[in-house]
Amino acid sequence: MRRLYVCKPTFLRFFALIMCAIISLQSTASSEGEKQIRAMFVYNFANFVQWPNRAFKHKNSPLQVCLLGEVPFVPYLMPMSGALIGKRELRVSQETSEKDFSGQCHMLFIGPQEKGFKPSKKYLYILSISEQPDFIERGGIVHIIDQVERISFDIELDRAKRQGLFISSDLLSLARNIKRLNRDE
């Protein structure tokens, strides 16, 4: 099993370089290049979000990334399985239904065909991510967005906090918008 070791300061510089590349991404970029960038987004979110210890069954439990439905960038994210995020091994799995991941995910990317899926309060300690329109308004935390010249993301910060997640200010500074919807959820 291949392991990637990431030093935080070096990784921060690497993430900044990736973000600069994304910002300068032209609309004529190849579809494969865009898939690689989306995979890097999901991978990097894992490095800038903290989960409480109680989110893991054991001290050495992995950080589980679940991909629900058809996710176009799977071939680029799967090789990152086995990388170390802090002291936890990253594990990536693709699931076909909600019952397949129940209670086992820390990050959940919801594919574009899963339009009926609505994140709920029961997903404590789960960072939900999607590219679906109105994802944040339907209960999600991170919405990845295609803009004219770049790919960006919005974050619903209050919901992330209620889910027990701490999002780094470094990641928040890169977000297009930090939303604070439904504070009474």
XYZ file of N, CA, C and O in Angstrom:
740
model
N 0.832 -1.172 0.000
C 0.000 0.000 0.000
C 0.882 1.242 0.000
O 1.773 1.376 0.806
N 0.649 2.120 -0.948
C 1.426 3.338 -1.067
C 0.955 4.357 -0.039
O -0.207 4.553 0.171
N 1.892 5.004 0.628
C 1.552 6.024 1.612
C 2.146 7.356 1.163
O 3.264 7.421 0.689
N 1.370 8.389 1.324
C 1.845 9.735 1.064
C 1.989 10.420 2.403
O 1.068 10.434 3.197
N 3.146 10.970 2.661
C 3.366 11.686 3.907
C 3.325 13.175 3.598
O 3.993 13.644 2.690
N 2.548 13.888 4.363
C 2.344 15.298 4.084
C 2.735 16.110 5.305
O 2.214 15.917 6.387
N 3.660 17.010 5.113
C 4.063 17.950 6.156
C 3.194 19.184 6.003
O 3.083 19.737 4.920
N 2.547 19.624 7.052
C 1.580 20.720 6.977
C 2.124 21.973 6.305
O 1.518 22.450 5.371
N 3.262 22.582 6.726
C 3.695 23.815 6.064
C 3.959 23.615 4.577
O 3.562 24.424 3.765
N 4.629 22.526 4.212
C 4.890 22.245 2.812
C 3.581 22.003 2.089
O 3.381 22.458 0.976
N 2.687 21.297 2.735
C 1.405 21.012 2.114
C 0.610 22.289 1.885
O -0.048 22.441 0.863
N 0.680 23.238 2.810
C -0.029 24.499 2.633
C 0.461 25.219 1.384
O -0.333 25.752 0.613
N 1.766 25.200 1.180
C 2.312 25.815 -0.033
C 1.835 25.067 -1.278
O 1.473 25.673 -2.268
N 1.819 23.738 -1.195
C 1.354 22.915 -2.306
C -0.110 23.230 -2.603
O -0.502 23.415 -3.752
N -0.940 23.322 -1.564
C -2.353 23.614 -1.751
C -2.526 24.997 -2.389
O -3.352 25.182 -3.278
N -1.724 25.965 -1.950
C -1.800 27.309 -2.524
C -1.454 27.276 -4.016
O -2.096 27.946 -4.826
N -0.438 26.480 -4.378
C -0.077 26.350 -5.797
C -1.207 25.718 -6.596
O -1.512 26.157 -7.705
N -1.832 24.684 -6.030
C -2.962 24.038 -6.708
C -4.088 25.049 -6.910
O -4.678 25.129 -7.971
N -4.359 25.821 -5.874
C -5.442 26.807 -5.974
C -5.109 27.870 -7.023
O -5.991 28.294 -7.766
N -3.859 28.289 -7.117
C -3.468 29.250 -8.151
C -3.676 28.649 -9.537
O -4.148 29.326 -10.449
N -3.345 27.389 -9.680
C -3.557 26.716 -10.965
C -5.041 26.643 -11.295
O -5.445 26.840 -12.443
N -5.845 26.390 -10.288
C -7.291 26.310 -10.500
C -7.838 27.672 -10.905
O -8.661 27.783 -11.810
N -7.378 28.709 -10.231
C -7.859 30.054 -10.532
C -7.529 30.440 -11.967
O -8.313 31.093 -12.641
N -6.377 29.998 -12.451
C -5.992 30.349 -13.817
C -6.505 29.344 -14.852
O -6.215 29.477 -16.028
N -7.288 28.375 -14.406
C -7.832 27.361 -15.310
C -8.692 28.020 -16.391
O -9.597 28.766 -16.095
N -8.374 27.758 -17.631
C -9.152 28.304 -18.738
C -10.367 27.420 -18.994
O -10.360 26.233 -18.719
N -11.413 28.000 -19.543
C -12.633 27.245 -19.803
C -12.406 26.175 -20.870
O -13.222 25.279 -21.028
N -11.298 26.257 -21.593
C -11.007 25.267 -22.622
C -10.201 24.089 -22.074
O -9.778 23.231 -22.826
N -10.013 24.039 -20.766
C -9.229 22.956 -20.173
C -9.881 21.616 -20.467
O -11.094 21.511 -20.600
N -9.042 20.603 -20.538
C -9.554 19.277 -20.859
C -10.437 18.742 -19.751
O -10.283 19.085 -18.587
N -11.353 17.899 -20.134
C -12.254 17.266 -19.173
C -11.460 16.453 -18.157
O -11.790 16.451 -16.973
N -10.413 15.778 -18.605
C -9.601 14.972 -17.686
C -8.880 15.861 -16.682
O -8.773 15.524 -15.508
N -8.399 16.994 -17.120
C -7.745 17.940 -16.211
C -8.709 18.448 -15.152
O -8.356 18.592 -13.988
N -9.944 18.721 -15.557
C -10.956 19.176 -14.608
C -11.285 18.086 -13.596
O -11.503 18.377 -12.416
N -11.311 16.854 -14.034
C -11.568 15.730 -13.104
C -10.440 15.618 -12.081
O -10.686 15.377 -10.900
N -9.207 15.797 -12.535
C -8.069 15.757 -11.615
C -8.171 16.877 -10.582
O -7.902 16.662 -9.401
N -8.565 18.050 -11.020
C -8.691 19.185 -10.103
C -9.782 18.916 -9.073
O -9.601 19.167 -7.887
N -10.900 18.365 -9.495
C -11.982 18.049 -8.555
C -11.523 17.009 -7.522
O -11.834 17.123 -6.338
N -10.777 16.030 -7.969
C -10.244 15.031 -7.038
C -9.309 15.682 -6.022
O -9.353 15.367 -4.833
N -8.480 16.612 -6.484
C -7.574 17.317 -5.576
C -8.348 18.188 -4.581
O -7.960 18.298 -3.430
N -9.443 18.789 -5.032
C -10.284 19.553 -4.113
C -10.730 18.659 -2.959
O -10.560 19.004 -1.787
N -11.317 17.520 -3.290
C -11.839 16.622 -2.250
C -10.701 16.158 -1.341
O -10.826 16.177 -0.112
N -9.586 15.760 -1.912
C -8.439 15.331 -1.117
C -7.974 16.456 -0.176
O -7.717 16.238 1.008
N -7.877 17.668 -0.709
C -7.394 18.785 0.098
C -8.376 19.207 1.180
O -7.955 19.676 2.234
N -9.671 19.037 0.939
C -10.632 19.324 2.003
C -10.308 18.483 3.234
O -10.411 18.954 4.363
N -9.890 17.260 3.027
C -9.560 16.370 4.155
C -8.411 16.931 4.994
O -8.353 16.702 6.199
N -7.520 17.653 4.369
C -6.373 18.216 5.075
C -6.692 19.485 5.855
O -5.907 19.904 6.695
N -7.826 20.103 5.565
C -8.148 21.379 6.182
C -9.420 21.347 7.028
O -9.955 22.385 7.381
N -9.898 20.163 7.322
C -11.044 19.992 8.201
C -10.599 19.092 9.342
O -9.861 18.128 9.134
N -11.039 19.411 10.544
C -10.722 18.577 11.707
C -12.004 17.933 12.221
O -13.028 18.607 12.354
N -11.905 16.658 12.508
C -12.999 15.898 13.080
C -12.663 15.640 14.545
O -11.505 15.381 14.877
N -13.652 15.647 15.422
C -13.365 15.322 16.827
C -13.001 13.851 16.956
O -13.390 13.025 16.120
N -12.254 13.500 17.978
C -11.851 12.097 18.178
C -13.045 11.165 18.238
O -12.977 10.023 17.792
N -14.170 11.631 18.768
C -15.349 10.767 18.890
C -15.983 10.446 17.533
O -16.869 9.616 17.451
N -15.519 11.090 16.462
C -16.015 10.783 15.120
C -15.431 9.474 14.591
O -15.888 8.953 13.576
N -14.444 8.938 15.295
C -13.768 7.709 14.863
C -14.013 6.607 15.884
O -14.018 6.851 17.090
N -14.188 5.387 15.404
C -14.445 4.264 16.304
C -13.245 3.956 17.188
O -13.390 3.609 18.346
N -12.047 4.054 16.615
C -10.822 3.717 17.332
C -9.782 4.818 17.135
O -9.888 5.630 16.215
N -8.777 4.777 17.960
C -7.693 5.763 17.892
C -7.007 5.760 16.522
O -6.565 6.787 16.032
N -6.930 4.588 15.906
C -6.241 4.473 14.616
C -7.203 4.235 13.440
O -6.782 3.789 12.380
N -8.482 4.547 13.624
C -9.446 4.393 12.525
C -9.091 5.318 11.373
O -8.594 6.427 11.590
N -9.359 4.891 10.147
C -9.042 5.731 8.991
C -10.034 6.885 8.824
O -11.122 6.879 9.396
N -9.638 7.844 8.025
C -10.522 8.921 7.595
C -11.187 8.416 6.316
O -10.521 8.207 5.305
N -12.485 8.197 6.378
C -13.204 7.545 5.290
C -13.878 8.567 4.379
O -14.664 9.390 4.839
N -13.548 8.511 3.087
C -14.192 9.336 2.069
C -15.117 8.423 1.278
O -14.666 7.430 0.699
N -16.406 8.741 1.273
C -17.392 7.952 0.529
C -17.874 8.763 -0.666
O -18.159 9.957 -0.541
N -17.954 8.109 -1.791
C -18.437 8.727 -3.015
C -19.765 8.049 -3.339
O -19.802 6.840 -3.550
N -20.845 8.815 -3.341
C -22.175 8.256 -3.563
C -22.593 8.458 -5.009
O -22.630 9.592 -5.496
N -22.891 7.356 -5.689
C -23.329 7.412 -7.083
C -22.158 7.488 -8.036
O -21.021 7.174 -7.699
N -22.474 7.909 -9.249
C -21.439 8.032 -10.278
C -20.687 9.342 -10.079
O -21.267 10.414 -10.175
N -19.402 9.224 -9.786
C -18.557 10.388 -9.553
C -17.478 10.373 -10.635
O -16.642 9.464 -10.661
N -17.493 11.357 -11.534
C -16.592 11.340 -12.689
C -15.102 11.302 -12.364
O -14.308 10.804 -13.149
N -14.692 11.796 -11.200
C -13.265 11.866 -10.903
C -12.762 10.686 -10.055
O -11.643 10.725 -9.549
N -13.538 9.629 -9.936
C -13.132 8.455 -9.145
C -11.740 7.950 -9.523
O -10.931 7.674 -8.635
N -11.400 7.827 -10.807
C -10.071 7.295 -11.146
C -8.914 8.140 -10.608
O -7.808 7.644 -10.456
N -9.162 9.407 -10.330
C -8.107 10.282 -9.826
C -8.077 10.352 -8.302
O -7.050 10.674 -7.724
N -9.189 10.048 -7.661
C -9.234 10.095 -6.198
C -8.859 8.752 -5.574
O -8.219 8.708 -4.533
N -9.226 7.659 -6.203
C -8.938 6.326 -5.649
C -7.452 6.095 -5.360
O -7.119 5.529 -4.328
N -6.529 6.536 -6.219
C -5.110 6.328 -5.911
C -4.639 7.047 -4.649
O -3.596 6.721 -4.093
N -5.396 8.011 -4.170
C -5.028 8.726 -2.946
C -5.400 7.933 -1.697
O -4.986 8.286 -0.596
N -6.166 6.873 -1.873
C -6.505 5.997 -0.763
C -5.201 5.417 -0.220
O -4.361 4.943 -0.973
N -5.013 5.505 1.072
C -3.776 5.047 1.679
C -2.862 6.194 2.091
O -1.933 6.008 2.876
N -3.130 7.390 1.581
C -2.345 8.566 1.977
C -2.621 8.882 3.439
O -3.673 8.529 3.979
N -1.672 9.518 4.090
C -1.879 9.924 5.471
C -2.400 11.350 5.516
O -1.851 12.243 4.880
N -3.461 11.531 6.271
C -4.020 12.849 6.553
C -3.797 13.026 8.050
O -4.474 12.402 8.856
N -2.824 13.833 8.404
C -2.417 13.890 9.802
C -1.843 12.532 10.172
O -0.919 12.045 9.537
N -2.438 11.873 11.144
C -1.984 10.534 11.542
C -2.949 9.444 11.098
O -2.802 8.285 11.468
N -3.948 9.819 10.308
C -4.949 8.847 9.867
C -4.778 8.508 8.394
O -4.483 9.376 7.577
N -5.004 7.253 8.091
C -4.962 6.804 6.709
C -6.261 7.217 6.019
O -7.342 7.082 6.574
N -6.147 7.726 4.817
C -7.306 8.084 4.023
C -7.793 6.841 3.295
O -6.990 6.116 2.691
N -9.089 6.598 3.364
C -9.682 5.485 2.614
C -10.796 6.048 1.755
O -11.638 6.792 2.232
N -10.793 5.670 0.502
C -11.797 6.141 -0.448
C -12.614 4.946 -0.900
O -12.061 3.908 -1.260
N -13.937 5.096 -0.870
C -14.811 4.022 -1.353
C -15.962 4.627 -2.138
O -16.392 5.741 -1.865
N -16.425 3.873 -3.128
C -17.569 4.323 -3.908
C -18.760 3.476 -3.509
O -18.677 2.247 -3.461
N -19.861 4.142 -3.184
C -21.063 3.474 -2.704
C -22.195 3.711 -3.699
O -22.228 4.728 -4.385
N -23.125 2.767 -3.750
C -24.244 2.909 -4.674
C -25.515 3.382 -3.993
O -26.430 3.846 -4.649
N -25.582 3.255 -2.665
C -26.774 3.733 -1.964
C -26.408 4.244 -0.579
O -25.350 3.922 -0.046
N -27.308 5.015 -0.004
C -27.084 5.618 1.310
C -26.849 4.561 2.388
O -26.012 4.736 3.259
N -27.533 3.441 2.317
C -27.385 2.407 3.356
C -25.993 1.786 3.345
O -25.548 1.262 4.352
N -25.263 1.889 2.235
C -23.918 1.318 2.147
C -22.888 2.082 2.984
O -21.881 1.522 3.380
N -23.116 3.351 3.237
C -22.122 4.133 3.970
C -22.588 4.568 5.347
O -21.830 5.160 6.090
N -23.784 4.306 5.691
C -24.367 4.805 6.936
C -23.441 4.605 8.136
O -23.061 3.496 8.473
N -23.053 5.731 8.748
C -22.241 5.690 9.955
C -20.764 5.419 9.750
O -20.034 5.270 10.706
N -20.300 5.348 8.518
C -18.905 4.993 8.289
C -18.108 6.064 7.546
O -16.935 5.862 7.289
N -18.724 7.159 7.166
C -18.032 8.181 6.373
C -17.695 9.401 7.214
O -18.419 9.747 8.135
N -16.614 10.047 6.821
C -16.246 11.333 7.401
C -16.423 12.433 6.355
O -16.692 13.576 6.685
N -16.245 12.048 5.103
C -16.492 12.945 3.979
C -17.390 12.188 3.009
O -17.158 11.023 2.732
N -18.400 12.883 2.511
C -19.351 12.259 1.592
C -19.508 13.155 0.378
O -19.999 14.286 0.495
N -19.054 12.674 -0.792
C -19.259 13.404 -2.038
C -20.462 12.776 -2.723
O -20.492 11.581 -2.979
N -21.456 13.620 -3.018
C -22.693 13.149 -3.621
C -22.644 13.459 -5.109
O -22.531 14.627 -5.508
N -22.694 12.408 -5.912
C -22.600 12.544 -7.362
C -23.765 13.294 -7.971
O -24.830 13.431 -7.362
N -23.594 13.746 -9.211
C -24.611 14.578 -9.865
C -25.943 13.876 -10.115
O -26.975 14.517 -10.166
N -25.945 12.558 -10.254
C -27.190 11.835 -10.521
C -28.019 11.604 -9.256
O -29.160 11.203 -9.334
N -27.459 11.850 -8.094
C -28.149 11.595 -6.822
C -28.954 12.820 -6.394
O -28.849 13.286 -5.272
N -29.780 13.324 -7.284
C -30.520 14.567 -7.040
C -31.511 14.455 -5.880
O -31.813 15.434 -5.229
N -32.017 13.278 -5.601
C -32.976 13.109 -4.520
C -32.332 13.042 -3.150
O -33.009 13.111 -2.126
N -31.009 12.916 -3.092
C -30.321 12.789 -1.818
C -30.259 14.135 -1.119
O -29.866 15.139 -1.702
N -30.652 14.148 0.140
C -30.615 15.377 0.933
C -29.869 15.089 2.228
O -30.314 14.267 3.026
N -28.716 15.732 2.429
C -28.012 15.531 3.696
C -28.923 15.924 4.859
O -29.726 16.831 4.743
N -28.791 15.209 5.949
C -29.661 15.503 7.087
C -28.842 15.634 8.363
O -27.647 15.386 8.388
N -29.522 15.991 9.425
C -28.870 16.172 10.715
C -28.262 14.870 11.236
O -27.357 14.897 12.044
N -28.755 13.739 10.761
C -28.231 12.467 11.259
C -26.799 12.199 10.810
O -26.154 11.306 11.310
N -26.298 13.008 9.862
C -24.942 12.813 9.376
C -23.946 13.603 10.209
O -23.172 14.403 9.692
N -23.945 13.361 11.506
C -23.032 14.014 12.423
C -21.601 13.620 12.063
O -21.337 12.453 11.764
N -20.703 14.579 12.064
C -19.279 14.403 11.763
C -19.015 14.057 10.298
O -17.987 13.489 9.971
N -19.937 14.403 9.409
C -19.737 14.121 7.987
C -19.690 15.436 7.220
O -20.612 16.244 7.284
N -18.608 15.638 6.482
C -18.472 16.780 5.595
C -19.122 16.387 4.272
O -18.588 15.563 3.533
N -20.295 16.942 3.975
C -21.004 16.620 2.728
C -20.582 17.607 1.642
O -20.485 18.809 1.875
N -20.324 17.053 0.451
C -19.794 17.832 -0.672
C -20.548 17.433 -1.934
O -20.809 16.238 -2.144
N -20.856 18.391 -2.783
C -21.478 18.077 -4.069
C -21.322 19.253 -5.019
O -21.007 20.368 -4.604
N -21.570 18.965 -6.289
C -21.593 19.997 -7.318
C -23.030 20.319 -7.726
O -23.259 21.113 -8.622
N -23.993 19.702 -7.082
C -25.395 19.916 -7.425
C -25.833 21.341 -7.093
O -25.479 21.863 -6.037
N -26.616 21.956 -7.977
C -27.137 23.299 -7.681
C -27.955 23.275 -6.387
O -28.603 22.287 -6.074
N -27.909 24.338 -5.651
C -28.665 24.491 -4.400
C -28.314 23.441 -3.351
O -29.113 23.162 -2.457
N -27.128 22.865 -3.429
C -26.745 21.813 -2.482
C -26.716 22.332 -1.045
O -27.188 21.674 -0.125
N -26.167 23.505 -0.854
C -26.104 24.069 0.497
C -27.510 24.354 1.014
O -27.828 24.049 2.167
N -28.364 24.884 0.175
C -29.731 25.176 0.589
C -30.501 23.902 0.940
O -31.434 23.932 1.741
N -30.103 22.767 0.385
C -30.771 21.490 0.683
C -30.128 20.746 1.852
O -30.489 19.617 2.131
N -29.136 21.346 2.521
C -28.576 20.721 3.706
C -27.109 20.342 3.620
O -26.565 19.789 4.566
N -26.445 20.609 2.498
C -25.038 20.259 2.349
C -24.107 21.284 2.976
O -24.534 22.369 3.388
N -22.824 20.939 3.041
C -21.835 21.833 3.661
C -20.937 22.491 2.616
O -20.686 23.688 2.681
N -20.428 21.739 1.634
C -19.528 22.305 0.623
C -20.143 22.113 -0.759
O -20.546 21.005 -1.121
N -20.193 23.198 -1.509
C -20.703 23.163 -2.881
C -19.564 23.560 -3.809
O -19.051 24.682 -3.723
N -19.142 22.644 -4.679
C -18.112 22.926 -5.678
C -18.814 23.513 -6.894
O -19.808 22.971 -7.369
N -18.263 24.615 -7.398
C -18.923 25.389 -8.443
C -17.983 25.606 -9.620
O -16.823 25.958 -9.432
N -18.510 25.417 -10.826
C -17.794 25.798 -12.044
C -18.101 27.253 -12.316
O -19.256 27.625 -12.486
N -17.064 28.068 -12.344
C -17.227 29.458 -12.748
C -16.602 29.610 -14.119
O -15.949 28.691 -14.613
N -16.750 30.763 -14.724
C -16.302 30.968 -16.100
C -14.841 30.586 -16.296
O -14.503 29.828 -17.181
N -13.949 31.062 -15.477
C -12.525 30.830 -15.672
C -11.899 29.936 -14.610
O -10.694 29.765 -14.593
N -12.715 29.407 -13.681
C -12.133 28.625 -12.599
C -13.181 27.749 -11.916
O -14.362 27.871 -12.158
N -12.689 26.912 -11.053
C -13.538 26.090 -10.205
C -13.381 26.647 -8.796
O -12.275 26.933 -8.349
N -14.486 26.802 -8.096
C -14.447 27.372 -6.764
C -15.377 26.577 -5.853
O -15.933 25.557 -6.261
N -15.568 27.052 -4.633
C -16.466 26.364 -3.714
C -17.048 27.334 -2.701
O -16.461 28.370 -2.399
N -18.226 26.977 -2.214
C -18.887 27.688 -1.131
C -18.931 26.756 0.071
O -18.971 25.532 -0.096
N -18.958 27.329 1.267
C -19.021 26.542 2.504
C -20.142 27.096 3.376
O -20.263 28.310 3.530
N -20.937 26.211 3.952
C -21.955 26.593 4.927
C -21.334 26.350 6.298
O -21.320 25.225 6.798
N -20.783 27.395 6.878
C -19.971 27.292 8.085
C -20.763 26.892 9.328
O -20.317 26.039 10.108
N -21.929 27.479 9.536
C -22.712 27.137 10.736
C -23.110 25.664 10.744
O -23.063 24.997 11.771
N -23.490 25.148 9.585
C -23.876 23.731 9.499
C -22.669 22.836 9.784
O -22.788 21.824 10.461
N -21.508 23.208 9.282
C -20.301 22.420 9.555
C -20.039 22.363 11.056
O -19.744 21.299 11.603
N -20.175 23.493 11.723
C -19.963 23.524 13.180
C -20.973 22.640 13.894
O -20.618 21.907 14.824
N -22.235 22.714 13.475
C -23.264 21.868 14.108
C -23.001 20.387 13.865
O -23.408 19.544 14.655
N -22.327 20.072 12.771
C -21.986 18.683 12.480
C -20.731 18.251 13.238
O -20.264 17.136 13.067
N -20.168 19.130 14.047
C -19.005 18.790 14.857
C -17.680 18.950 14.133
O -16.663 18.422 14.571
N -17.671 19.689 13.029
C -16.468 19.841 12.213
C -15.844 21.215 12.422
O -16.541 22.204 12.597
N -14.525 21.252 12.379
C -13.797 22.513 12.445
C -13.115 22.709 11.096
O -12.308 21.883 10.674
N -13.452 23.804 10.425
C -12.865 24.096 9.119
C -11.783 25.153 9.299
O -12.030 26.223 9.850
N -10.595 24.852 8.823
C -9.434 25.732 8.946
C -9.689 27.080 8.285
O -10.310 27.163 7.226
N -9.153 28.119 8.895
C -9.264 29.458 8.305
C -8.541 29.515 6.958
O -8.910 30.312 6.091
N -7.518 28.678 6.766
C -6.829 28.623 5.471
C -7.792 28.200 4.368
O -7.784 28.760 3.271
N -8.633 27.204 4.644
C -9.617 26.746 3.666
C -10.711 27.793 3.496
O -11.117 28.093 2.376
N -11.176 28.362 4.585
C -12.220 29.384 4.504
C -11.771 30.578 3.664
O -12.560 31.163 2.928
N -10.489 30.920 3.753
C -9.988 32.066 2.989
C -9.990 31.805 1.485
O -9.972 32.738 0.691
N -10.039 30.545 1.085
C -10.046 30.196 -0.333
C -11.458 30.033 -0.890
O -11.647 29.942 -2.104
N -12.458 29.983 -0.011
C -13.842 29.791 -0.448
C -14.350 31.029 -1.186
O -13.981 32.156 -0.853
N -15.189 30.799 -2.171
C -15.826 31.911 -2.886
C -16.794 32.631 -1.949
O -16.817 33.846 -1.881
N -17.605 31.855 -1.234
C -18.560 32.393 -0.271
C -18.560 31.523 0.979
O -18.467 30.299 0.881
N -18.702 32.177 2.116
C -18.941 31.462 3.366
C -20.373 31.803 3.733
O -20.685 32.948 4.060
N -21.224 30.807 3.609
C -22.642 31.033 3.860
C -22.976 30.681 5.297
O -22.318 29.864 5.925
N -24.010 31.305 5.793
C -24.475 31.044 7.153
C -25.991 30.982 7.085
O -26.668 31.905 7.489
N -26.500 29.876 6.529
C -27.923 29.686 6.352
C -28.510 28.864 7.488
O -27.809 28.086 8.125
N -29.772 28.995 7.676
C -30.503 28.114 8.599
C -29.842 27.962 9.948
O -29.596 26.858 10.409
N -29.561 29.030 10.594
C -28.882 28.969 11.898
C -29.710 28.245 12.953
O -29.195 27.844 13.975
N -30.992 28.075 12.703
C -31.862 27.430 13.682
C -32.025 25.940 13.474
O -32.800 25.299 14.136
N -31.316 25.361 12.517
C -31.455 23.916 12.222
C -31.293 23.070 13.446
O -30.473 23.277 14.274
